[in-house]
mmCIF file of C-alpha atoms and ligand atoms in Angstrom:
data_model
loop_
_atom_site.group_PDB
_atom_site.id
_atom_site.type_symbol
_atom_site.label_atom_id
_atom_site.label_comp_id
_atom_site.label_asym_id
_atom_site.label_seq_id
_atom_site.Cartn_x
_atom_site.Cartn_y
_atom_site.Cartn_z
ATOM 1 C CA UNK A 30 108.018 76.550 85.472
ATOM 2 C CA UNK A 31 111.723 76.402 86.626
ATOM 3 C CA UNK A 32 111.325 78.124 90.349
ATOM 4 C CA UNK A 33 114.701 79.963 90.233
ATOM 5 C CA UNK A 34 113.917 83.801 91.002
ATOM 6 C CA UNK A 35 115.565 86.807 91.983
ATOM 7 C CA UNK A 36 113.049 88.910 94.118
ATOM 8 C CA UNK A 37 114.053 92.425 94.250
ATOM 9 C CA UNK A 38 112.505 94.375 97.230
ATOM 10 C CA UNK A 39 111.898 97.986 96.315
ATOM 11 C CA UNK A 40 111.135 99.276 99.902
ATOM 12 C CA UNK A 41 114.496 98.049 101.073
ATOM 13 C CA UNK A 42 116.259 99.955 98.047
ATOM 14 C CA UNK A 43 114.116 103.283 99.220
ATOM 15 C CA UNK A 44 115.348 102.350 102.858
ATOM 16 C CA UNK A 45 119.030 102.258 101.427
ATOM 17 C CA UNK A 46 118.846 105.371 99.304
ATOM 18 C CA UNK A 47 117.377 107.437 102.227
ATOM 19 C CA UNK A 48 120.107 105.857 104.767
ATOM 20 C CA UNK A 49 122.714 107.302 102.227
ATOM 21 C CA UNK A 50 121.109 110.806 102.391
ATOM 22 C CA UNK A 51 120.782 110.539 106.169
ATOM 23 C CA UNK A 52 124.371 109.981 107.093
ATOM 24 C CA UNK A 53 125.760 112.730 104.488
ATOM 25 C CA UNK A 54 123.095 115.462 104.353
ATOM 26 C CA UNK A 55 124.339 115.553 100.696
ATOM 27 C CA UNK A 56 122.497 115.180 97.230
ATOM 28 C CA UNK A 57 122.691 111.503 96.239
ATOM 29 C CA UNK A 58 122.894 110.091 92.911
ATOM 30 C CA UNK A 59 121.676 106.462 92.769
ATOM 31 C CA UNK A 60 124.519 104.719 91.062
ATOM 32 C CA UNK A 61 122.522 102.075 88.499
ATOM 33 C CA UNK A 62 125.141 101.200 86.159
ATOM 34 C CA UNK A 63 125.295 97.605 85.037
ATOM 35 C CA UNK A 64 121.479 97.314 85.146
ATOM 36 C CA UNK A 65 121.454 98.245 88.883
ATOM 37 C CA UNK A 66 123.991 95.760 89.720
ATOM 38 C CA UNK A 67 121.860 93.359 88.244
ATOM 39 C CA UNK A 68 118.988 94.555 90.147
ATOM 40 C CA UNK A 69 117.172 96.018 86.924
ATOM 41 C CA UNK A 70 117.975 99.392 86.221
ATOM 42 C CA UNK A 71 114.555 100.935 84.962
ATOM 43 C CA UNK A 72 112.696 99.478 87.567
ATOM 44 C CA UNK A 73 115.193 100.453 90.451
ATOM 45 C CA UNK A 74 115.039 104.117 88.947
ATOM 46 C CA UNK A 75 111.524 104.034 88.745
ATOM 47 C CA UNK A 76 111.371 103.235 92.450
ATOM 48 C CA UNK A 77 113.294 105.714 93.404
ATOM 49 C CA UNK A 78 112.528 108.752 90.954
ATOM 50 C CA UNK A 79 110.272 110.377 93.227
ATOM 51 C CA UNK A 80 113.020 111.334 95.711
ATOM 52 C CA UNK A 81 116.025 110.674 94.126
ATOM 53 C CA UNK A 82 118.499 113.810 93.212
ATOM 54 C CA UNK A 83 119.674 111.974 90.031
ATOM 55 C CA UNK A 84 120.949 108.770 88.791
ATOM 56 C CA UNK A 85 124.479 107.590 87.533
ATOM 57 C CA UNK A 86 125.509 104.782 84.985
ATOM 58 C CA UNK A 87 128.535 104.122 83.024
ATOM 59 C CA UNK A 88 127.571 104.954 79.583
ATOM 60 C CA UNK A 89 125.210 106.347 77.405
ATOM 61 C CA UNK A 90 123.735 103.334 76.364
ATOM 62 C CA UNK A 91 122.430 102.675 79.984
ATOM 63 C CA UNK A 92 121.253 106.482 80.017
ATOM 64 C CA UNK A 93 119.228 106.023 77.236
ATOM 65 C CA UNK A 94 117.632 103.156 78.463
ATOM 66 C CA UNK A 95 116.351 105.303 81.612
ATOM 67 C CA UNK A 96 115.100 108.176 79.372
ATOM 68 C CA UNK A 97 113.198 105.546 77.172
ATOM 69 C CA UNK A 98 111.488 104.465 80.178
ATOM 70 C CA UNK A 99 110.391 108.153 81.191
ATOM 71 C CA UNK A 100 113.140 108.619 83.958
ATOM 72 C CA UNK A 101 113.389 112.665 83.874
ATOM 73 C CA UNK A 102 115.935 112.942 86.526
ATOM 74 C CA UNK A 103 119.517 113.987 85.957
ATOM 75 C CA UNK A 104 121.531 111.150 84.616
ATOM 76 C CA UNK A 105 125.482 111.118 85.014
ATOM 77 C CA UNK A 106 127.628 109.409 82.553
ATOM 78 C CA UNK A 107 130.401 108.186 85.062
ATOM 79 C CA UNK A 108 132.916 107.534 82.294
ATOM 80 C CA UNK A 109 131.816 110.423 80.130
ATOM 81 C CA UNK A 110 131.587 109.762 76.612
ATOM 82 C CA UNK A 111 133.917 107.338 74.622
ATOM 83 C CA UNK A 112 133.215 109.358 71.450
ATOM 84 C CA UNK A 113 133.095 112.785 70.611
ATOM 85 C CA UNK A 114 129.954 111.948 68.492
ATOM 86 C CA UNK A 115 128.182 110.894 71.467
ATOM 87 C CA UNK A 116 128.203 114.816 72.558
ATOM 88 C CA UNK A 117 124.968 115.521 70.466
ATOM 89 C CA UNK A 118 123.085 112.943 72.388
ATOM 90 C CA UNK A 119 124.118 113.919 75.626
ATOM 91 C CA UNK A 120 122.894 117.481 75.093
ATOM 92 C CA UNK A 121 119.959 116.302 73.554
ATOM 93 C CA UNK A 122 119.092 114.161 76.508
ATOM 94 C CA UNK A 123 120.051 116.360 79.096
ATOM 95 C CA UNK A 124 122.921 113.913 80.469
ATOM 96 C CA UNK A 125 125.295 115.022 82.878
ATOM 97 C CA UNK A 126 128.673 114.229 81.795
ATOM 98 C CA UNK A 127 132.198 113.046 83.523
ATOM 99 C CA UNK A 128 135.104 114.277 81.930
ATOM 100 C CA UNK A 129 137.938 112.224 83.027
ATOM 101 C CA UNK A 130 140.696 112.931 80.404
ATOM 102 C CA UNK A 131 142.352 115.608 78.480
ATOM 103 C CA UNK A 132 140.965 114.200 75.111
ATOM 104 C CA UNK A 133 137.451 114.592 75.998
ATOM 105 C CA UNK A 134 137.894 118.010 77.208
ATOM 106 C CA UNK A 135 139.345 118.347 73.576
ATOM 107 C CA UNK A 136 136.369 117.113 72.009
ATOM 108 C CA UNK A 137 134.284 119.251 74.233
ATOM 109 C CA UNK A 138 135.989 122.507 72.781
ATOM 110 C CA UNK A 139 135.756 121.390 69.484
ATOM 111 C CA UNK A 140 132.326 120.083 69.295
ATOM 112 C CA UNK A 141 129.531 121.681 67.916
ATOM 113 C CA UNK A 142 127.217 121.676 70.938
ATOM 114 C CA UNK A 143 125.244 124.560 71.699
ATOM 115 C CA UNK A 144 123.345 123.370 74.666
ATOM 116 C CA UNK A 145 125.362 124.166 77.747
ATOM 117 C CA UNK A 146 126.201 120.737 79.296
ATOM 118 C CA UNK A 147 126.691 119.782 82.988
ATOM 119 C CA UNK A 148 130.153 118.521 83.365
ATOM 120 C CA UNK A 149 131.968 116.577 86.279
ATOM 121 C CA UNK A 150 135.301 117.126 85.975
ATOM 122 C CA UNK A 151 137.172 113.930 87.468
ATOM 123 C CA UNK A 152 140.457 114.423 89.351
ATOM 124 C CA UNK A 153 143.128 111.342 89.411
ATOM 125 C CA UNK A 154 143.884 111.771 93.336
ATOM 126 C CA UNK A 155 145.635 108.309 93.782
ATOM 127 C CA UNK A 156 143.749 105.477 91.959
ATOM 128 C CA UNK A 157 145.649 106.048 88.649
ATOM 129 C CA UNK A 158 142.951 104.839 86.752
ATOM 130 C CA UNK A 159 141.050 107.661 85.021
ATOM 131 C CA UNK A 160 141.037 111.550 86.266
ATOM 132 C CA UNK A 161 142.671 114.702 85.087
ATOM 133 C CA UNK A 162 146.128 114.785 86.989
ATOM 134 C CA UNK A 163 146.384 117.329 89.863
ATOM 135 C CA UNK A 164 148.609 119.822 88.527
ATOM 136 C CA UNK A 165 146.551 120.141 85.258
ATOM 137 C CA UNK A 166 142.898 120.251 86.871
ATOM 138 C CA UNK A 167 142.915 123.955 87.260
ATOM 139 C CA UNK A 168 143.780 124.879 83.616
ATOM 140 C CA UNK A 169 141.268 122.119 82.716
ATOM 141 C CA UNK A 170 138.507 123.791 84.448
ATOM 142 C CA UNK A 171 139.265 127.206 83.018
ATOM 143 C CA UNK A 172 139.578 125.700 79.637
ATOM 144 C CA UNK A 173 135.934 123.942 80.000
ATOM 145 C CA UNK A 174 134.581 127.583 81.327
ATOM 146 C CA UNK A 175 136.266 129.428 78.534
ATOM 147 C CA UNK A 176 134.642 126.687 76.034
ATOM 148 C CA UNK A 177 131.760 128.448 76.072
ATOM 149 C CA UNK A 178 129.710 124.984 76.285
ATOM 150 C CA UNK A 179 129.304 124.889 79.969
ATOM 151 C CA UNK A 180 126.593 125.351 82.187
ATOM 152 C CA UNK A 181 127.990 123.983 85.349
ATOM 153 C CA UNK A 182 131.016 122.110 86.775
ATOM 154 C CA UNK A 183 130.932 119.823 89.559
ATOM 155 C CA UNK A 184 134.537 118.615 90.888
ATOM 156 C CA UNK A 185 134.642 115.014 91.474
ATOM 157 C CA UNK A 186 137.088 112.358 92.215
ATOM 158 C CA UNK A 187 136.937 108.536 93.364
ATOM 159 C CA UNK A 188 138.433 106.596 96.204
ATOM 160 C CA UNK A 189 140.424 103.563 95.528
ATOM 161 C CA UNK A 190 140.590 102.094 99.297
ATOM 162 C CA UNK A 191 137.489 103.612 100.962
ATOM 163 C CA UNK A 192 136.247 100.080 102.249
ATOM 164 C CA UNK A 193 139.633 100.062 104.363
ATOM 165 C CA UNK A 194 138.614 102.032 107.384
ATOM 166 C CA UNK A 195 142.335 101.408 109.222
ATOM 167 C CA UNK A 196 144.397 102.882 106.179
ATOM 168 C CA UNK A 197 145.260 106.328 105.254
ATOM 169 C CA UNK A 198 145.018 106.316 101.590
ATOM 170 C CA UNK A 199 141.640 108.084 101.629
ATOM 171 C CA UNK A 200 142.732 110.947 103.771
ATOM 172 C CA UNK A 201 145.590 111.316 101.073
ATOM 173 C CA UNK A 202 143.302 111.375 98.207
ATOM 174 C CA UNK A 203 141.263 114.085 99.936
ATOM 175 C CA UNK A 204 144.147 115.974 100.570
ATOM 176 C CA UNK A 205 145.157 115.786 96.968
ATOM 177 C CA UNK A 206 141.605 116.811 96.024
ATOM 178 C CA UNK A 207 141.662 119.786 98.479
ATOM 179 C CA UNK A 208 144.883 121.175 97.490
ATOM 180 C CA UNK A 209 144.260 120.833 93.663
ATOM 181 C CA UNK A 210 140.680 122.453 93.771
ATOM 182 C CA UNK A 211 141.746 125.412 96.318
ATOM 183 C CA UNK A 212 140.343 128.509 94.552
ATOM 184 C CA UNK A 213 137.583 126.655 92.359
ATOM 185 C CA UNK A 214 134.217 127.718 93.790
ATOM 186 C CA UNK A 215 132.235 124.588 92.859
ATOM 187 C CA UNK A 216 130.379 121.913 94.109
ATOM 188 C CA UNK A 217 132.363 118.724 94.728
ATOM 189 C CA UNK A 218 131.543 114.946 94.984
ATOM 190 C CA UNK A 219 133.797 112.299 96.484
ATOM 191 C CA UNK A 220 131.825 109.588 98.276
ATOM 192 C CA UNK A 221 130.938 106.282 97.081
ATOM 193 C CA UNK A 222 129.257 103.745 99.504
ATOM 194 C CA UNK A 223 132.012 102.913 101.662
ATOM 195 C CA UNK A 224 132.759 106.378 102.110
ATOM 196 C CA UNK A 225 129.151 107.208 102.681
ATOM 197 C CA UNK A 226 129.061 104.685 105.350
ATOM 198 C CA UNK A 227 132.334 104.835 106.831
ATOM 199 C CA UNK A 228 133.785 108.056 106.302
ATOM 200 C CA UNK A 229 131.519 110.828 107.689
ATOM 201 C CA UNK A 230 134.045 113.691 108.071
ATOM 202 C CA UNK A 231 134.771 114.068 103.895
ATOM 203 C CA UNK A 232 132.628 116.765 102.614
ATOM 204 C CA UNK A 233 130.959 115.755 99.417
ATOM 205 C CA UNK A 234 127.792 117.912 98.125
ATOM 206 C CA UNK A 235 126.907 115.050 95.922
ATOM 207 C CA UNK A 236 127.370 111.673 96.830
ATOM 208 C CA UNK A 237 127.552 108.555 94.716
ATOM 209 C CA UNK A 238 125.934 105.452 96.519
ATOM 210 C CA UNK A 239 125.960 102.219 94.555
ATOM 211 C CA UNK A 240 126.571 98.774 96.203
ATOM 212 C CA UNK A 241 124.920 100.071 99.476
ATOM 213 C CA UNK A 242 121.780 100.844 97.703
ATOM 214 C CA UNK A 243 121.357 97.129 97.147
ATOM 215 C CA UNK A 244 121.778 96.384 100.748
ATOM 216 C CA UNK A 245 125.400 95.007 100.776
ATOM 217 C CA UNK A 246 127.943 95.960 102.542
ATOM 218 C CA UNK A 247 131.400 97.329 101.029
ATOM 219 C CA UNK A 248 133.649 96.120 104.045
ATOM 220 C CA UNK A 249 134.955 92.920 105.026
ATOM 221 C CA UNK A 250 134.251 93.558 108.519
ATOM 222 C CA UNK A 251 131.242 94.561 110.896
ATOM 223 C CA UNK A 252 130.574 98.445 110.596
ATOM 224 C CA UNK A 253 127.752 100.224 111.997
ATOM 225 C CA UNK A 254 126.287 101.766 109.403
ATOM 226 C CA UNK A 255 126.329 99.008 107.250
ATOM 227 C CA UNK A 256 124.771 96.826 109.631
ATOM 228 C CA UNK A 257 121.634 99.226 108.827
ATOM 229 C CA UNK A 258 121.271 98.298 105.089
ATOM 230 C CA UNK A 259 118.708 96.172 103.959
ATOM 231 C CA UNK A 260 119.293 93.511 101.553
ATOM 232 C CA UNK A 261 117.228 94.043 98.521
ATOM 233 C CA UNK A 262 117.904 90.960 96.206
ATOM 234 C CA UNK A 263 116.673 87.445 97.566
ATOM 235 C CA UNK A 264 118.120 84.676 95.082
ATOM 236 C CA UNK A 265 115.347 82.036 95.618
ATOM 237 C CA UNK A 266 114.578 78.336 94.352
ATOM 238 C CA UNK A 267 113.384 74.900 95.493
ATOM 239 C CA UNK A 268 114.535 71.736 96.307
ATOM 240 C CA UNK A 269 113.548 69.395 92.819
ATOM 241 C CA UNK A 270 114.965 66.156 94.210
ATOM 242 C CA UNK A 271 116.116 64.475 97.308
ATOM 243 C CA UNK A 272 118.251 61.304 97.993
ATOM 244 C CA UNK A 273 119.810 59.836 100.725
ATOM 245 C CA UNK A 274 123.311 58.337 100.482
ATOM 246 C CA UNK A 275 125.539 56.496 102.882
ATOM 247 C CA UNK A 276 128.694 57.104 103.808
ATOM 248 C CA UNK A 277 131.392 57.012 101.389
ATOM 249 C CA UNK A 278 129.421 58.262 98.228
ATOM 250 C CA UNK A 279 130.488 60.964 95.738
ATOM 251 C CA UNK A 280 128.080 63.702 94.939
ATOM 252 C CA UNK A 281 128.414 66.103 91.573
ATOM 253 C CA UNK A 282 131.216 66.549 89.157
ATOM 254 C CA UNK A 283 134.493 65.748 89.955
ATOM 255 C CA UNK A 284 133.293 63.756 93.036
ATOM 256 C CA UNK A 285 134.488 66.507 95.057
ATOM 257 C CA UNK A 286 132.433 65.627 97.949
ATOM 258 C CA UNK A 287 132.404 62.321 99.569
ATOM 259 C CA UNK A 288 129.401 61.670 102.025
ATOM 260 C CA UNK A 289 131.721 61.425 105.288
ATOM 261 C CA UNK A 290 128.496 59.738 106.956
ATOM 262 C CA UNK A 291 124.915 58.704 105.852
ATOM 263 C CA UNK A 292 123.993 62.331 104.083
ATOM 264 C CA UNK A 293 120.702 63.488 102.960
ATOM 265 C CA UNK A 294 121.401 65.288 99.722
ATOM 266 C CA UNK A 295 118.770 67.950 98.001
ATOM 267 C CA UNK A 296 119.265 69.358 94.758
ATOM 268 C CA UNK A 297 118.608 72.802 93.969
ATOM 269 C CA UNK A 298 117.238 74.152 90.478
ATOM 270 C CA UNK A 299 119.969 76.902 90.417
ATOM 271 C CA UNK A 300 123.628 76.941 88.937
ATOM 272 C CA UNK A 301 126.272 78.912 87.735
ATOM 273 C CA UNK A 302 124.416 79.461 84.517
ATOM 274 C CA UNK A 303 122.157 81.675 86.851
ATOM 275 C CA UNK A 304 125.283 83.606 88.188
ATOM 276 C CA UNK A 305 125.678 81.717 91.087
ATOM 277 C CA UNK A 306 129.368 81.405 91.505
ATOM 278 C CA UNK A 307 130.982 78.167 90.586
ATOM 279 C CA UNK A 308 133.948 78.500 93.096
ATOM 280 C CA UNK A 309 131.543 78.501 96.009
ATOM 281 C CA UNK A 310 133.006 75.705 98.127
ATOM 282 C CA UNK A 311 131.401 72.866 100.068
ATOM 283 C CA UNK A 312 129.778 74.688 103.073
ATOM 284 C CA UNK A 313 128.917 77.692 101.520
ATOM 285 C CA UNK A 314 125.871 78.755 103.493
ATOM 286 C CA UNK A 315 122.184 78.234 101.932
ATOM 287 C CA UNK A 316 118.683 78.206 103.722
ATOM 288 C CA UNK A 317 116.463 75.580 103.235
ATOM 289 C CA UNK A 318 113.045 75.591 104.537
ATOM 290 C CA UNK A 319 113.782 78.448 107.017
ATOM 291 C CA UNK A 320 116.904 76.593 108.299
ATOM 292 C CA UNK A 321 120.705 77.428 107.450
ATOM 293 C CA UNK A 322 122.967 74.417 105.967
ATOM 294 C CA UNK A 323 125.524 74.165 103.411
ATOM 295 C CA UNK A 324 126.414 73.603 99.749
ATOM 296 C CA UNK A 325 127.916 70.191 99.033
ATOM 297 C CA UNK A 326 130.169 69.279 95.841
ATOM 298 C CA UNK A 327 130.768 71.172 92.849
ATOM 299 C CA UNK A 328 127.876 73.816 91.419
ATOM 300 C CA UNK A 329 126.918 72.800 88.172
ATOM 301 C CA UNK A 330 125.461 74.848 85.272
ATOM 302 C CA UNK A 331 121.740 74.346 86.500
ATOM 303 C CA UNK A 332 121.766 72.457 89.698
ATOM 304 C CA UNK A 333 123.529 72.704 92.957
ATOM 305 C CA UNK A 334 123.277 70.273 96.118
ATOM 306 C CA UNK A 335 123.038 71.043 99.413
ATOM 307 C CA UNK A 336 123.345 69.028 102.794
ATOM 308 C CA UNK A 337 119.449 68.309 104.241
ATOM 309 C CA UNK A 338 120.891 65.995 106.862
ATOM 310 C CA UNK A 339 119.963 68.328 109.408
ATOM 311 C CA UNK A 340 116.883 69.612 107.820
ATOM 312 C CA UNK A 341 114.832 66.329 107.847
ATOM 313 C CA UNK A 342 111.659 68.695 107.055
ATOM 314 C CA UNK A 343 112.647 69.641 103.810
ATOM 315 C CA UNK A 344 111.466 68.244 100.898
ATOM 316 C CA UNK A 345 110.957 68.199 97.061
ATOM 317 C CA UNK A 346 109.243 71.629 96.735
ATOM 318 C CA UNK A 347 110.843 73.133 100.109
ATOM 319 C CA UNK A 348 111.979 76.612 99.265
ATOM 320 C CA UNK A 349 115.932 77.733 99.144
ATOM 321 C CA UNK A 350 117.379 81.238 99.918
ATOM 322 C CA UNK A 351 120.854 81.111 97.851
ATOM 323 C CA UNK A 352 121.162 84.825 99.152
ATOM 324 C CA UNK A 353 119.076 87.553 100.501
ATOM 325 C CA UNK A 354 117.950 88.679 104.157
ATOM 326 C CA UNK A 355 118.967 85.346 105.785
ATOM 327 C CA UNK A 356 122.511 84.419 103.937
ATOM 328 C CA UNK A 357 124.259 87.482 102.888
ATOM 329 C CA UNK A 358 125.347 87.649 99.340
ATOM 330 C CA UNK A 359 128.783 89.123 100.990
ATOM 331 C CA UNK A 360 129.179 85.707 102.762
ATOM 332 C CA UNK A 361 128.413 83.651 99.717
ATOM 333 C CA UNK A 362 130.879 86.309 97.666
ATOM 334 C CA UNK A 363 133.448 85.757 100.293
ATOM 335 C CA UNK A 364 133.354 81.966 99.959
ATOM 336 C CA UNK A 365 133.899 82.209 96.219
ATOM 337 C CA UNK A 366 136.846 84.543 96.786
ATOM 338 C CA UNK A 367 134.819 87.522 95.327
ATOM 339 C CA UNK A 368 132.684 90.209 96.203
ATOM 340 C CA UNK A 369 128.898 91.125 96.433
ATOM 341 C CA UNK A 370 129.190 93.746 93.325
ATOM 342 C CA UNK A 371 130.129 90.908 91.158
ATOM 343 C CA UNK A 372 127.656 88.118 92.225
ATOM 344 C CA UNK A 373 125.101 90.673 91.669
ATOM 345 C CA UNK A 374 126.021 91.785 88.222
ATOM 346 C CA UNK A 375 126.695 87.992 87.183
ATOM 347 C CA UNK A 376 122.869 87.365 87.314
ATOM 348 C CA UNK A 377 121.374 86.173 84.204
ATOM 349 C CA UNK A 378 118.513 83.708 83.363
ATOM 350 C CA UNK A 379 116.453 84.018 86.615
ATOM 351 C CA UNK A 380 113.294 86.160 86.232
ATOM 352 C CA UNK A 381 113.596 89.522 88.355
ATOM 353 C CA UNK A 382 110.226 89.744 90.563
ATOM 354 C CA UNK A 383 109.588 93.037 92.401
ATOM 355 C CA UNK A 384 108.003 93.398 95.621
ATOM 356 C CA UNK A 385 107.317 96.452 97.786
ATOM 357 C CA UNK A 386 106.499 98.860 94.725
HETATM 358 C C1 PLP B 408 130.527 102.654 90.290
HETATM 359 C C2 PLP B 408 130.790 103.817 90.934
HETATM 360 C C3 PLP B 408 130.258 104.488 92.239
HETATM 361 C C4 PLP B 408 129.675 103.477 93.076
HETATM 362 O O1 PLP B 408 130.434 102.772 93.683
HETATM 363 P P1 PLP B 408 129.784 101.803 95.094
HETATM 364 O O2 PLP B 408 130.863 101.474 95.480
HETATM 365 O O3 PLP B 408 129.014 100.898 94.610
HETATM 366 O O4 PLP B 408 129.213 102.934 95.928
HETATM 367 C C5 PLP B 408 130.673 105.678 92.418
HETATM 368 N N1 PLP B 408 131.399 106.554 91.784
HETATM 369 C C6 PLP B 408 131.817 106.112 90.639
HETATM 370 C C7 PLP B 408 132.773 106.792 89.834
HETATM 371 C C8 PLP B 408 131.859 104.956 90.320
HETATM 372 O O5 PLP B 408 132.295 104.158 89.282
#
């Protein structure tokens, strides 16, 4: 069988979840949207369900997948519903629901749901994507209460720049939130991963860690708490072919690499069809037989090439780590001009294998 694999370390996942709780003293919804950022939502939720306060997903399809797998904990729909007809399912499956727009509020008022809902009323405090305008927030809250369809409301907002520790945008968003929620006696939820790790003073009864659960830092720079995270995914494969090239020979599509010296080239069963970023350039770190080396030439669909000149012990069958505990996914992402979030979500074709159950 093709040796490409993603190993998912569920013990590391639990470690990271506990870190989110420990750093905040808050209740934490484990964000498992987009198939747990490529890590497998059902298996990740099962690994956390004994201790998690709840889960968060993007949409009802993702929530129903968790319910079908027997997950009983609260599940929050981070974008709420897309059509009013989802409200019946939301009530039936006891899902929690974000309300981010006035059309959703109206749909709830007009709906026939009789079971009281748990709603997270989202305020636009500066990201300007979704959320109720601060000036409309009090009245939206009162309308929800008056609708008779509500069991509980949590006040929430989302940060646009919490990963930038030296800008004041996050503090400004908190100030807007605090001013507009004044007088509303309800729990609140503000902090995503960068705010859990890097903004200890921000009050948030519920936190919503996503990327940190999977062990990747949301910061571009070193950060003390982020360095306590444990990478969960190891993307691995093996060397399937080795050749010695003299100086001056091209490697791969477009001859993007020309050997500057006699070069030992290893071919790895991994390509962009697996989600490895095609734009990772020559020099992107990779570990072969326990030794750090670099990519050479263009990544192709099913294969990529690595420099084995300084790894003479590497041979056909040698293990390769594309990212994991030795090569950080964030470092590969940075080389390819993207973020760990995206390279995790892009993962496909490779089987996921779980350890640390
Ligand atoms: C995705 C998401 C999160 C998690 O963000 P991370 O940066 O991965 O921690 C939290 N809150 C909302 C509303 C989200 O959409």
